[in-house]
């Protein structure tokens, strides 16, 4: 009860101080408001942009390792692309070899892709992302089928001319009717639609969306395209165990098996690259970490100015209420009571500035920036309130301490 009484009385003092010199208070709180706005706005934009970019690469899967010729990790400087270019691509034989022998993987798949045009009657869709895949493709990559079904193992093994298409393709080819079960033509070959992917919407970079994709059996794909060294290169992808943090065990096992399959000697360099899809997300996260630091620096200066403004208000408030402090002490008020009054007032003033900044950021989330969806997260709200509270404590601790240590007799004499 004592805590609530002290809080309520301190709150009343804070409101009274605000009303006494409203213009001075608003100008002083402007620094905190701008500082919190700058920090939270930058963090909100960074988080929203990072989430949108990562979702654009969601088609690569999570906890997945790919067998490629070119590694992801190396930068543009001293990148020996000519050496990587001579490396052999993955093969179906290697896929079957890994599938039979890997013990650190949940699933192994192989797929090849190409951009082409799909037709249905007089309608056509250009730029479709066509992928030929095996049955285990659904175990490595997340596939959300809204209508219809996935391929059966027998359909994959028989290379049946069946297709799963994206929603945008379905609406383009069959705008007035249901596309499920209807025929489509790809490079002159007739396919039957057995499934439609769940609509995803356009990604931040306009690519990787299942709305523009078509999935067919791998055998049917090889009837239309030559795959291999001088054709379209298939990609072997392996999904690791959840408990394999960093895919360390999977990487070591895959390295040994691929070296054995390709007949590499102990001193021979690997002629393949094992790329983790998380590398792209980690690289994106590193870039946005730098941007976040810049946000702290930009907002930090404004908060520093706002902190000095609040400290100035508190020093003035202590001087104006010196006589009242003396009376309170003469009536038995303890030092911590006086300290708590002014400290609470400082925190209250800082929180008002912080909340105002957060409210401004919230209204900015309603602005549409193309396909970028801006979301003010709970964590950023808590961060803004936390920083405001800390600024209030730091700015008010010295004036509050001076007020608490005043001599009651000298304070009462002050006019």
Short mmCIF file of C-alpha atoms in Angstrom, two decimals:
data_model
loop_
_atom_site.label_atom_id
_atom_site.label_comp_id
_atom_site.label_asym_id
_atom_site.label_seq_id
_atom_site.Cartn_x
_atom_site.Cartn_y
_atom_site.Cartn_z
CA UNK A 1 0.00 0.00 0.00
CA UNK A 2 2.86 2.37 0.80
CA UNK A 3 4.32 1.78 -2.66
CA UNK A 4 1.03 2.61 -4.36
CA UNK A 5 0.54 5.71 -2.22
CA UNK A 6 4.02 6.94 -3.06
CA UNK A 7 3.48 6.15 -6.74
CA UNK A 8 0.18 7.99 -6.86
CA UNK A 9 1.52 11.04 -5.06
CA UNK A 10 4.61 11.15 -7.28
CA UNK A 11 2.40 10.82 -10.34
CA UNK A 12 0.34 13.78 -9.16
CA UNK A 13 3.51 15.82 -8.69
CA UNK A 14 4.65 14.88 -12.20
CA UNK A 15 1.35 15.94 -13.77
CA UNK A 16 1.41 19.19 -11.80
CA UNK A 17 4.95 19.91 -13.01
CA UNK A 18 3.84 19.28 -16.59
CA UNK A 19 0.94 21.70 -16.28
CA UNK A 20 3.03 24.37 -14.59
CA UNK A 21 5.36 24.87 -17.58
CA UNK A 22 3.84 22.97 -20.46
CA UNK A 23 5.88 24.61 -23.24
CA UNK A 24 9.19 24.00 -21.47
CA UNK A 25 8.26 20.38 -20.78
CA UNK A 26 7.22 19.67 -24.36
CA UNK A 27 10.45 21.13 -25.75
CA UNK A 28 12.50 19.14 -23.26
CA UNK A 29 10.67 15.88 -24.01
CA UNK A 30 11.08 16.41 -27.75
CA UNK A 31 14.58 14.98 -27.62
CA UNK A 32 13.43 11.74 -25.97
CA UNK A 33 10.49 11.46 -28.36
CA UNK A 34 12.71 11.88 -31.42
CA UNK A 35 15.35 9.53 -30.01
CA UNK A 36 12.91 6.72 -29.21
CA UNK A 37 11.17 7.29 -32.54
CA UNK A 38 14.48 7.04 -34.43
CA UNK A 39 15.59 3.86 -32.67
CA UNK A 40 12.26 2.03 -32.77
CA UNK A 41 11.55 3.17 -36.35
CA UNK A 42 14.92 1.88 -37.54
CA UNK A 43 14.51 -1.40 -35.65
CA UNK A 44 10.96 -1.84 -36.97
CA UNK A 45 12.02 -1.22 -40.56
CA UNK A 46 15.07 -3.44 -40.19
CA UNK A 47 13.08 -6.30 -38.64
CA UNK A 48 10.31 -6.01 -41.23
CA UNK A 49 12.76 -5.85 -44.14
CA UNK A 50 14.82 -8.74 -42.76
CA UNK A 51 11.74 -10.92 -42.27
CA UNK A 52 10.51 -10.13 -45.78
CA UNK A 53 13.88 -10.91 -47.33
CA UNK A 54 14.24 -14.16 -45.41
CA UNK A 55 10.70 -15.18 -46.35
CA UNK A 56 11.64 -14.51 -49.99
CA UNK A 57 14.33 -17.17 -49.61
CA UNK A 58 12.04 -19.60 -47.79
CA UNK A 59 11.85 -21.70 -50.94
CA UNK A 60 15.42 -22.81 -50.18
CA UNK A 61 14.16 -24.63 -47.10
CA UNK A 62 15.46 -24.70 -43.53
CA UNK A 63 18.17 -26.94 -42.13
CA UNK A 64 19.01 -27.93 -45.71
CA UNK A 65 22.41 -28.57 -47.33
CA UNK A 66 22.88 -28.48 -51.09
CA UNK A 67 25.53 -30.10 -53.28
CA UNK A 68 26.75 -27.43 -55.73
CA UNK A 69 29.77 -26.60 -57.81
CA UNK A 70 30.09 -23.03 -56.50
CA UNK A 71 30.28 -22.34 -52.73
CA UNK A 72 28.17 -19.65 -51.08
CA UNK A 73 30.70 -18.66 -48.44
CA UNK A 74 33.42 -17.10 -50.57
CA UNK A 75 33.19 -13.40 -51.35
CA UNK A 76 33.68 -11.63 -54.69
CA UNK A 77 37.39 -11.03 -54.07
CA UNK A 78 39.79 -13.80 -55.14
CA UNK A 79 36.85 -15.99 -56.12
CA UNK A 80 38.32 -18.79 -58.30
CA UNK A 81 35.21 -19.27 -60.39
CA UNK A 82 37.23 -20.89 -63.19
CA UNK A 83 38.16 -23.73 -60.82
CA UNK A 84 34.61 -24.20 -59.61
CA UNK A 85 33.29 -24.06 -63.17
CA UNK A 86 35.26 -27.20 -64.07
CA UNK A 87 33.69 -29.19 -61.23
CA UNK A 88 31.19 -31.92 -62.17
CA UNK A 89 27.53 -31.33 -61.26
CA UNK A 90 25.52 -33.68 -59.05
CA UNK A 91 24.01 -36.77 -60.65
CA UNK A 92 21.11 -39.12 -60.03
CA UNK A 93 23.62 -41.83 -59.18
CA UNK A 94 25.09 -39.65 -56.42
CA UNK A 95 21.60 -38.86 -55.15
CA UNK A 96 20.77 -42.57 -54.89
CA UNK A 97 24.19 -43.23 -53.29
CA UNK A 98 23.58 -40.61 -50.59
CA UNK A 99 19.99 -41.69 -50.06
CA UNK A 100 21.07 -45.27 -49.35
CA UNK A 101 24.02 -44.47 -47.07
CA UNK A 102 23.38 -41.21 -45.21
CA UNK A 103 22.55 -41.72 -41.53
CA UNK A 104 22.61 -38.05 -40.42
CA UNK A 105 19.81 -36.91 -42.73
CA UNK A 106 16.05 -36.86 -42.58
CA UNK A 107 15.59 -36.83 -46.35
CA UNK A 108 17.56 -36.60 -49.61
CA UNK A 109 16.22 -35.24 -52.88
CA UNK A 110 17.31 -34.18 -56.35
CA UNK A 111 15.67 -31.60 -58.58
CA UNK A 112 16.30 -29.63 -61.77
CA UNK A 113 14.68 -26.35 -62.80
CA UNK A 114 14.04 -24.26 -65.89
CA UNK A 115 11.94 -21.26 -66.92
CA UNK A 116 9.43 -21.95 -69.65
CA UNK A 117 5.95 -21.19 -70.99
CA UNK A 118 2.87 -23.21 -70.12
CA UNK A 119 -0.27 -23.22 -72.25
CA UNK A 120 -3.90 -24.27 -71.92
CA UNK A 121 -6.06 -23.68 -74.95
CA UNK A 122 -5.62 -20.07 -76.06
CA UNK A 123 -4.17 -18.99 -72.70
CA UNK A 124 -0.46 -19.01 -71.88
CA UNK A 125 1.75 -18.11 -68.95
CA UNK A 126 5.34 -17.06 -69.64
CA UNK A 127 8.23 -17.26 -67.20
CA UNK A 128 6.92 -20.23 -65.23
CA UNK A 129 9.48 -21.80 -62.88
CA UNK A 130 9.34 -25.47 -63.87
CA UNK A 131 10.92 -27.99 -61.47
CA UNK A 132 11.37 -31.70 -61.94
CA UNK A 133 11.56 -33.50 -58.61
CA UNK A 134 11.53 -36.91 -57.01
CA UNK A 135 9.09 -38.10 -54.34
CA UNK A 136 11.29 -37.03 -51.41
CA UNK A 137 11.20 -33.40 -52.60
CA UNK A 138 8.27 -32.74 -50.26
CA UNK A 139 10.31 -34.03 -47.30
CA UNK A 140 13.16 -31.55 -47.87
CA UNK A 141 11.22 -28.45 -48.90
CA UNK A 142 8.02 -27.12 -47.38
CA UNK A 143 5.16 -27.57 -49.87
CA UNK A 144 1.69 -26.26 -49.06
CA UNK A 145 -0.87 -27.69 -51.47
CA UNK A 146 -4.21 -25.89 -51.25
CA UNK A 147 -6.13 -28.09 -53.67
CA UNK A 148 -5.48 -31.60 -54.94
CA UNK A 149 -2.57 -33.77 -53.86
CA UNK A 150 1.12 -34.58 -54.20
CA UNK A 151 2.57 -37.26 -56.47
CA UNK A 152 2.55 -40.89 -55.40
CA UNK A 153 5.83 -42.91 -55.50
CA UNK A 154 4.51 -44.99 -58.42
CA UNK A 155 3.70 -41.83 -60.41
CA UNK A 156 7.21 -40.49 -59.82
CA UNK A 157 8.84 -43.82 -60.77
CA UNK A 158 6.71 -44.07 -63.93
CA UNK A 159 7.48 -40.47 -64.90
CA UNK A 160 3.79 -39.71 -65.36
CA UNK A 161 2.86 -36.44 -67.03
CA UNK A 162 1.30 -34.88 -63.94
CA UNK A 163 1.79 -31.36 -62.60
CA UNK A 164 1.26 -29.26 -59.48
CA UNK A 165 0.95 -25.58 -60.40
CA UNK A 166 0.84 -22.24 -58.60
CA UNK A 167 -2.31 -20.25 -58.01
CA UNK A 168 -1.37 -17.45 -60.40
CA UNK A 169 -0.72 -19.94 -63.19
CA UNK A 170 -4.04 -21.66 -62.50
CA UNK A 171 -5.93 -18.36 -62.60
CA UNK A 172 -4.20 -17.34 -65.84
CA UNK A 173 -4.75 -20.59 -67.71
CA UNK A 174 -8.26 -21.22 -66.39
CA UNK A 175 -9.65 -17.83 -65.31
CA UNK A 176 -13.30 -18.82 -65.27
CA UNK A 177 -13.10 -22.43 -64.11
CA UNK A 178 -11.31 -24.83 -61.80
CA UNK A 179 -7.83 -25.81 -63.04
CA UNK A 180 -7.65 -29.01 -60.99
CA UNK A 181 -7.85 -32.05 -63.28
CA UNK A 182 -7.48 -29.93 -66.42
CA UNK A 183 -4.79 -30.43 -69.11
CA UNK A 184 -1.86 -28.07 -69.68
CA UNK A 185 0.95 -28.12 -72.26
CA UNK A 186 4.63 -27.66 -71.44
CA UNK A 187 7.04 -27.66 -74.38
CA UNK A 188 4.50 -29.51 -76.47
CA UNK A 189 3.88 -32.26 -73.89
CA UNK A 190 0.47 -32.66 -72.28
CA UNK A 191 0.25 -32.73 -68.46
CA UNK A 192 -2.68 -33.12 -66.10
CA UNK A 193 -3.01 -30.78 -63.10
CA UNK A 194 -3.34 -32.82 -59.90
CA UNK A 195 -2.59 -30.10 -57.38
CA UNK A 196 -2.46 -26.33 -56.82
CA UNK A 197 -0.02 -24.70 -54.41
CA UNK A 198 -1.32 -22.47 -51.67
CA UNK A 199 -1.19 -18.82 -52.68
CA UNK A 200 1.86 -17.02 -51.26
CA UNK A 201 1.75 -13.59 -52.90
CA UNK A 202 4.63 -11.75 -54.50
CA UNK A 203 7.94 -11.88 -52.66
CA UNK A 204 10.08 -8.83 -51.90
CA UNK A 205 12.30 -9.58 -54.90
CA UNK A 206 9.52 -10.98 -57.04
CA UNK A 207 11.06 -14.47 -57.13
CA UNK A 208 10.81 -17.80 -55.36
CA UNK A 209 7.02 -17.66 -55.02
CA UNK A 210 5.10 -20.89 -55.52
CA UNK A 211 2.40 -18.86 -57.31
CA UNK A 212 4.56 -18.94 -60.46
CA UNK A 213 5.92 -22.47 -60.00
CA UNK A 214 5.13 -25.83 -61.52
CA UNK A 215 6.29 -29.18 -60.15
CA UNK A 216 6.47 -32.33 -62.27
CA UNK A 217 8.14 -35.75 -61.84
CA UNK A 218 11.89 -35.72 -62.45
CA UNK A 219 11.63 -38.33 -65.20
CA UNK A 220 9.09 -36.23 -67.09
CA UNK A 221 11.41 -33.24 -66.77
CA UNK A 222 14.33 -35.14 -68.34
CA UNK A 223 12.15 -35.98 -71.35
CA UNK A 224 11.98 -32.27 -72.16
CA UNK A 225 15.41 -31.09 -70.98
CA UNK A 226 18.87 -32.56 -71.10
CA UNK A 227 20.36 -32.63 -67.60
CA UNK A 228 23.99 -33.08 -66.70
CA UNK A 229 27.35 -31.56 -67.50
CA UNK A 230 26.34 -29.77 -70.71
CA UNK A 231 22.68 -29.28 -69.84
CA UNK A 232 20.58 -28.20 -66.90
CA UNK A 233 22.37 -29.09 -63.70
CA UNK A 234 20.36 -31.03 -61.11
CA UNK A 235 20.79 -30.07 -57.48
CA UNK A 236 21.03 -32.61 -54.68
CA UNK A 237 19.59 -31.31 -51.40
CA UNK A 238 19.68 -32.98 -48.00
CA UNK A 239 17.61 -32.07 -44.95
CA UNK A 240 19.53 -32.52 -41.71
CA UNK A 241 18.39 -33.72 -38.34
CA UNK A 242 16.93 -31.09 -36.00
CA UNK A 243 19.42 -31.98 -33.29
CA UNK A 244 22.36 -31.51 -35.68
CA UNK A 245 23.09 -27.87 -34.83
CA UNK A 246 24.99 -26.26 -37.67
CA UNK A 247 24.65 -29.47 -39.73
CA UNK A 248 28.17 -30.44 -38.63
CA UNK A 249 27.60 -34.20 -38.56
CA UNK A 250 25.74 -34.12 -41.88
CA UNK A 251 28.45 -32.07 -43.56
CA UNK A 252 31.21 -34.44 -42.41
CA UNK A 253 29.30 -37.54 -43.49
CA UNK A 254 28.33 -36.06 -46.87
CA UNK A 255 31.93 -34.99 -47.53
CA UNK A 256 33.22 -38.51 -46.92
CA UNK A 257 30.53 -40.19 -49.02
CA UNK A 258 30.85 -37.79 -51.97
CA UNK A 259 34.64 -38.09 -51.98
CA UNK A 260 34.30 -41.86 -52.01
CA UNK A 261 31.67 -41.79 -54.78
CA UNK A 262 33.76 -39.47 -56.95
CA UNK A 263 36.95 -41.46 -56.33
CA UNK A 264 38.94 -38.63 -54.79
CA UNK A 265 42.28 -39.50 -53.23
CA UNK A 266 43.13 -38.37 -49.67
CA UNK A 267 45.25 -35.46 -50.91
CA UNK A 268 42.79 -34.36 -53.59
CA UNK A 269 40.77 -31.22 -53.02
CA UNK A 270 36.99 -31.51 -52.87
CA UNK A 271 35.45 -31.01 -56.32
CA UNK A 272 32.09 -30.05 -54.85
CA UNK A 273 30.66 -27.46 -52.46
CA UNK A 274 28.27 -28.16 -49.59
CA UNK A 275 26.16 -25.05 -49.17
CA UNK A 276 23.95 -24.46 -46.16
CA UNK A 277 20.83 -22.43 -46.85
CA UNK A 278 21.24 -20.81 -43.44
CA UNK A 279 24.36 -19.07 -44.76
CA UNK A 280 22.19 -16.70 -46.81
CA UNK A 281 20.01 -15.89 -43.82
CA UNK A 282 23.06 -15.37 -41.59
CA UNK A 283 24.61 -13.05 -44.18
CA UNK A 284 21.38 -11.07 -44.35
CA UNK A 285 21.27 -10.91 -40.54
CA UNK A 286 24.85 -9.58 -40.40
CA UNK A 287 23.99 -6.73 -42.78
CA UNK A 288 20.98 -5.74 -40.73
CA UNK A 289 22.98 -5.90 -37.51
CA UNK A 290 25.16 -3.10 -38.90
CA UNK A 291 22.06 -1.10 -39.82
CA UNK A 292 20.71 -1.61 -36.29
CA UNK A 293 23.94 -0.24 -34.80
CA UNK A 294 23.57 2.81 -37.04
CA UNK A 295 20.02 3.22 -35.68
CA UNK A 296 21.35 3.15 -32.12
CA UNK A 297 23.94 5.82 -32.97
CA UNK A 298 21.40 8.09 -34.70
CA UNK A 299 18.80 7.73 -31.96
CA UNK A 300 21.41 7.84 -29.21
CA UNK A 301 22.29 11.47 -29.87
CA UNK A 302 18.63 12.51 -29.73
CA UNK A 303 18.10 10.53 -26.52
CA UNK A 304 21.21 12.12 -25.01
CA UNK A 305 19.80 15.58 -25.73
CA UNK A 306 16.43 14.50 -24.34
CA UNK A 307 18.09 13.17 -21.20
CA UNK A 308 19.76 16.52 -20.57
CA UNK A 309 16.38 18.19 -21.11
CA UNK A 310 14.71 15.99 -18.51
CA UNK A 311 17.60 16.54 -16.10
CA UNK A 312 17.17 20.31 -16.57
CA UNK A 313 13.45 20.03 -15.79
CA UNK A 314 14.20 18.05 -12.64
CA UNK A 315 16.80 20.54 -11.38
CA UNK A 316 14.30 23.37 -11.92
CA UNK A 317 11.57 21.33 -10.24
CA UNK A 318 13.79 20.68 -7.21
CA UNK A 319 14.61 24.39 -6.90
CA UNK A 320 10.97 25.43 -7.22
CA UNK A 321 9.81 22.91 -4.61
CA UNK A 322 12.63 23.34 -2.11
CA UNK A 323 10.30 24.89 0.46
CA UNK A 324 7.82 22.01 0.08
CA UNK A 325 10.65 19.51 0.52
CA UNK A 326 11.61 21.20 3.79
CA UNK A 327 8.02 21.05 5.05
CA UNK A 328 7.71 17.37 4.12
CA UNK A 329 10.93 16.54 5.94
CA UNK A 330 9.90 18.48 9.01
CA UNK A 331 6.71 16.43 9.11
CA UNK A 332 8.72 13.21 9.14
CA UNK A 333 9.20 12.38 5.45
CA UNK A 334 12.16 10.05 4.94
CA UNK A 335 14.94 10.66 2.42
CA UNK A 336 13.86 7.72 0.25
CA UNK A 337 10.35 9.23 0.04
CA UNK A 338 11.73 12.50 -1.37
CA UNK A 339 14.11 10.56 -3.64
CA UNK A 340 11.28 8.39 -4.93
CA UNK A 341 9.08 11.41 -5.67
CA UNK A 342 11.53 13.11 -8.01
CA UNK A 343 12.85 9.89 -9.51
CA UNK A 344 9.32 8.78 -10.34
CA UNK A 345 8.61 12.17 -11.87
CA UNK A 346 11.70 11.88 -14.08
CA UNK A 347 10.73 8.37 -15.22
CA UNK A 348 7.17 9.50 -15.88
CA UNK A 349 8.35 12.39 -18.04
CA UNK A 350 10.72 10.15 -20.00
CA UNK A 351 8.03 7.51 -20.53
CA UNK A 352 5.66 10.13 -21.92
CA UNK A 353 8.29 11.04 -24.51
CA UNK A 354 9.01 7.38 -25.26
CA UNK A 355 5.36 6.41 -25.62
CA UNK A 356 4.81 9.36 -27.95
CA UNK A 357 7.68 8.16 -30.14
CA UNK A 358 6.31 4.60 -30.20
CA UNK A 359 2.84 5.86 -31.14
CA UNK A 360 4.32 7.78 -34.08
CA UNK A 361 6.11 4.60 -35.23
CA UNK A 362 2.85 2.66 -34.91
CA UNK A 363 1.06 5.06 -37.24
CA UNK A 364 3.92 4.72 -39.72
CA UNK A 365 3.21 0.98 -39.98
CA UNK A 366 0.04 1.82 -41.90
CA UNK A 367 2.11 3.26 -44.75
CA UNK A 368 2.37 0.82 -47.67
CA UNK A 369 5.90 0.43 -49.08
CA UNK A 370 5.27 -1.82 -52.06
CA UNK A 371 5.26 -5.46 -50.95
CA UNK A 372 7.06 -4.66 -47.71
CA UNK A 373 4.86 -5.25 -44.69
CA UNK A 374 5.92 -3.09 -41.73
CA UNK A 375 5.11 -4.59 -38.34
CA UNK A 376 5.79 -3.02 -34.93
CA UNK A 377 6.71 -5.99 -32.79
CA UNK A 378 6.10 -6.36 -29.05
CA UNK A 379 9.84 -6.69 -28.49
CA UNK A 380 10.47 -3.27 -30.05
CA UNK A 381 7.70 -1.73 -27.94
CA UNK A 382 9.24 -3.21 -24.79
CA UNK A 383 12.66 -1.98 -25.95
CA UNK A 384 11.35 1.56 -26.39
CA UNK A 385 9.69 1.59 -22.98
CA UNK A 386 12.81 0.08 -21.39
CA UNK A 387 15.13 2.66 -22.93
CA UNK A 388 12.75 5.46 -21.86
CA UNK A 389 12.73 4.15 -18.29
CA UNK A 390 16.53 3.96 -18.19
CA UNK A 391 16.84 7.52 -19.53
CA UNK A 392 14.38 8.68 -16.87
CA UNK A 393 16.36 7.01 -14.09
CA UNK A 394 19.72 8.32 -15.31
CA UNK A 395 18.40 11.86 -15.86
CA UNK A 396 16.60 12.09 -12.54
CA UNK A 397 18.91 10.30 -10.13
CA UNK A 398 21.19 13.31 -9.47
CA UNK A 399 18.41 15.91 -8.91
CA UNK A 400 16.44 13.42 -6.81
CA UNK A 401 19.51 12.68 -4.68
CA UNK A 402 20.13 16.38 -4.10
CA UNK A 403 16.51 16.84 -3.05
CA UNK A 404 16.64 13.88 -0.67
CA UNK A 405 19.79 15.19 1.05
CA UNK A 406 18.48 18.71 1.71
CA UNK A 407 18.55 20.03 5.24
CA UNK A 408 14.89 20.59 6.28
CA UNK A 409 15.63 23.85 8.15
CA UNK A 410 17.57 25.39 5.24
CA UNK A 411 14.93 24.15 2.78
CA UNK A 412 12.06 25.79 4.69
CA UNK A 413 13.91 29.11 4.78
CA UNK A 414 14.31 29.07 1.01
CA UNK A 415 11.81 31.31 -0.79
#
